[in-house]
PDB file of C-alpha atoms in Angstrom:
ATOM      1  CA  SER A 635      29.530  -2.569 -19.674  1.00 53.00           C
ATOM      2  CA  TYR A 636      26.075  -3.234 -18.255  1.00 50.00           C
ATOM      3  CA  VAL A 637      26.689  -0.903 -15.322  1.00 53.00           C
ATOM      4  CA  GLN A 638      27.732   1.932 -17.633  1.00 56.00           C
ATOM      5  CA  GLN A 639      24.727   1.396 -19.903  1.00 58.00           C
ATOM      6  CA  HIS A 640      22.334   1.324 -16.929  1.00 49.00           C
ATOM      7  CA  ASP A 641      23.989   3.979 -14.792  1.00 58.00           C
ATOM      8  CA  HIS A 642      20.764   5.928 -14.393  1.00 72.00           C
ATOM      9  CA  ASP A 643      18.377   3.107 -13.512  1.00 87.00           C
ATOM     10  CA  ALA A 644      17.794   1.214 -10.302  1.00 93.00           C
ATOM     11  CA  GLU A 645      19.096  -2.129 -11.560  1.00 92.00           C
ATOM     12  CA  GLY A 646      22.366  -0.587 -12.725  1.00 92.00           C
ATOM     13  CA  ARG A 647      22.834   1.254  -9.438  1.00 94.00           C
ATOM     14  CA  HIS A 648      22.029  -1.948  -7.525  1.00 95.00           C
ATOM     15  CA  LEU A 649      24.564  -3.961  -9.499  1.00 94.00           C
ATOM     16  CA  LEU A 650      27.194  -1.271  -8.990  1.00 94.00           C
ATOM     17  CA  GLY A 651      26.542  -1.515  -5.247  1.00 96.00           C
ATOM     18  CA  VAL A 652      27.039  -5.284  -5.329  1.00 97.00           C
ATOM     19  CA  ILE A 653      30.334  -4.860  -7.189  1.00 96.00           C
ATOM     20  CA  LEU A 654      31.592  -2.133  -4.859  1.00 97.00           C
ATOM     21  CA  ASP A 655      30.612  -4.162  -1.793  1.00 97.00           C
ATOM     22  CA  ALA A 656      32.468  -7.205  -3.140  1.00 97.00           C
ATOM     23  CA  MET A 657      35.524  -4.986  -3.623  1.00 97.00           C
ATOM     24  CA  GLY A 658      35.339  -3.881   0.021  1.00 97.00           C
ATOM     25  CA  ASN A 659      34.047  -0.381  -0.724  1.00 98.00           C
ATOM     26  CA  SER A 660      31.164  -0.271   1.759  1.00 97.00           C
ATOM     27  CA  ALA A 661      30.673   3.498   1.493  1.00 97.00           C
ATOM     28  CA  GLY A 662      30.457   3.344  -2.292  1.00 97.00           C
ATOM     29  CA  ALA A 663      28.088   0.379  -2.130  1.00 98.00           C
ATOM     30  CA  GLU A 664      25.823   2.170   0.323  1.00 97.00           C
ATOM     31  CA  ALA A 665      25.732   5.257  -1.904  1.00 97.00           C
ATOM     32  CA  ALA A 666      24.899   3.195  -4.997  1.00 96.00           C
ATOM     33  CA  TRP A 667      22.171   1.284  -3.173  1.00 97.00           C
ATOM     34  CA  ARG A 668      20.663   4.489  -1.790  1.00 97.00           C
ATOM     35  CA  GLN A 669      20.566   5.854  -5.336  1.00 95.00           C
ATOM     36  CA  ALA A 670      18.874   2.647  -6.490  1.00 96.00           C
ATOM     37  CA  LEU A 671      16.217   3.041  -3.799  1.00 96.00           C
ATOM     38  CA  TYR A 672      15.676   6.654  -4.794  1.00 95.00           C
ATOM     39  CA  LEU A 673      14.960   5.454  -8.329  1.00 95.00           C
ATOM     40  CA  ALA A 674      12.930   2.394  -7.280  1.00 94.00           C
ATOM     41  CA  PRO A 675      11.811   2.508  -3.615  1.00 93.00           C
ATOM     42  CA  ASP A 676      10.370  -1.024  -3.818  1.00 93.00           C
ATOM     43  CA  HIS A 677      13.570  -2.705  -5.123  1.00 94.00           C
ATOM     44  CA  THR A 678      13.651  -5.577  -2.617  1.00 94.00           C
ATOM     45  CA  ASP A 679      17.140  -6.833  -3.496  1.00 95.00           C
ATOM     46  CA  THR A 680      18.563  -3.413  -2.725  1.00 97.00           C
ATOM     47  CA  VAL A 681      16.712  -3.176   0.580  1.00 96.00           C
ATOM     48  CA  LEU A 682      18.071  -6.607   1.528  1.00 97.00           C
ATOM     49  CA  HIS A 683      21.644  -5.688   0.595  1.00 97.00           C
ATOM     50  CA  LEU A 684      21.456  -2.474   2.614  1.00 97.00           C
ATOM     51  CA  ALA A 685      20.098  -4.387   5.616  1.00 97.00           C
ATOM     52  CA  MET A 686      22.979  -6.865   5.397  1.00 97.00           C
ATOM     53  CA  LEU A 687      25.537  -4.065   5.015  1.00 98.00           C
ATOM     54  CA  TYR A 688      24.174  -2.259   8.069  1.00 98.00           C
ATOM     55  CA  GLU A 689      24.169  -5.486  10.095  1.00 97.00           C
ATOM     56  CA  ARG A 690      27.756  -6.222   9.082  1.00 96.00           C
ATOM     57  CA  GLU A 691      28.783  -2.720  10.157  1.00 96.00           C
ATOM     58  CA  GLY A 692      26.968  -2.970  13.499  1.00 97.00           C
ATOM     59  CA  ARG A 693      24.384  -0.341  12.583  1.00 97.00           C
ATOM     60  CA  ALA A 694      21.502  -2.140  14.260  1.00 97.00           C
ATOM     61  CA  ALA A 695      18.882   0.628  14.046  1.00 98.00           C
ATOM     62  CA  ALA A 696      19.465   1.189  10.319  1.00 96.00           C
ATOM     63  CA  ALA A 697      19.441  -2.572   9.700  1.00 97.00           C
ATOM     64  CA  ALA A 698      16.157  -2.945  11.594  1.00 97.00           C
ATOM     65  CA  LYS A 699      14.562  -0.195   9.479  1.00 96.00           C
ATOM     66  CA  MET A 700      15.638  -1.932   6.276  1.00 96.00           C
ATOM     67  CA  ARG A 701      14.418  -5.330   7.538  1.00 96.00           C
ATOM     68  CA  ALA A 702      11.034  -3.801   8.430  1.00 96.00           C
ATOM     69  CA  ARG A 703      10.855  -2.167   5.012  1.00 94.00           C
ATOM     70  CA  LEU A 704      11.707  -5.468   3.353  1.00 94.00           C
ATOM     71  CA  GLN A 705       8.982  -7.232   5.307  1.00 94.00           C
ATOM     72  CA  ARG A 706       6.418  -4.614   4.244  1.00 93.00           C
ATOM     73  CA  LEU A 707       7.479  -4.989   0.623  1.00 91.00           C
ATOM     74  CA  THR A 708       7.297  -8.773   0.645  1.00 90.00           C
ATOM     75  CA  GLU A 709       4.126  -9.276   2.704  1.00 88.00           C
ATOM     76  CA  GLY A 710       1.620 -11.293   0.753  1.00 66.00           C
ATOM     77  CA  THR A 711       4.087 -12.293  -1.949  1.00 66.00           C
ATOM     78  CA  HIS A 712       4.914 -15.723  -0.494  1.00 57.00           C
ATOM     79  CA  VAL A 713       3.365 -18.585  -2.434  1.00 54.00           C
ATOM     80  CA  ASP A 714       2.936 -21.965  -0.765  1.00 53.00           C
ATOM     81  CA  GLY A 715       3.488 -24.754  -3.097  1.00 45.00           C
TER      82      GLY A 715
END
């Protein structure tokens, strides 16, 4: 599978987190997403998913940190059109 082939890269870890989260395994998803961020600290999709997970779990401080990180990563990338 894609996840098995990409187990050691950020995209594979991110996708595994999405799958685990969809299955209701929040702890596993968080671990996979943290591994993805270790491999690629600027992976915006992972930062967003972690922020949403923390918000859903009522972890406001952790969610705020992820939202601030996401904003830093995406500043200047918006294109008006």
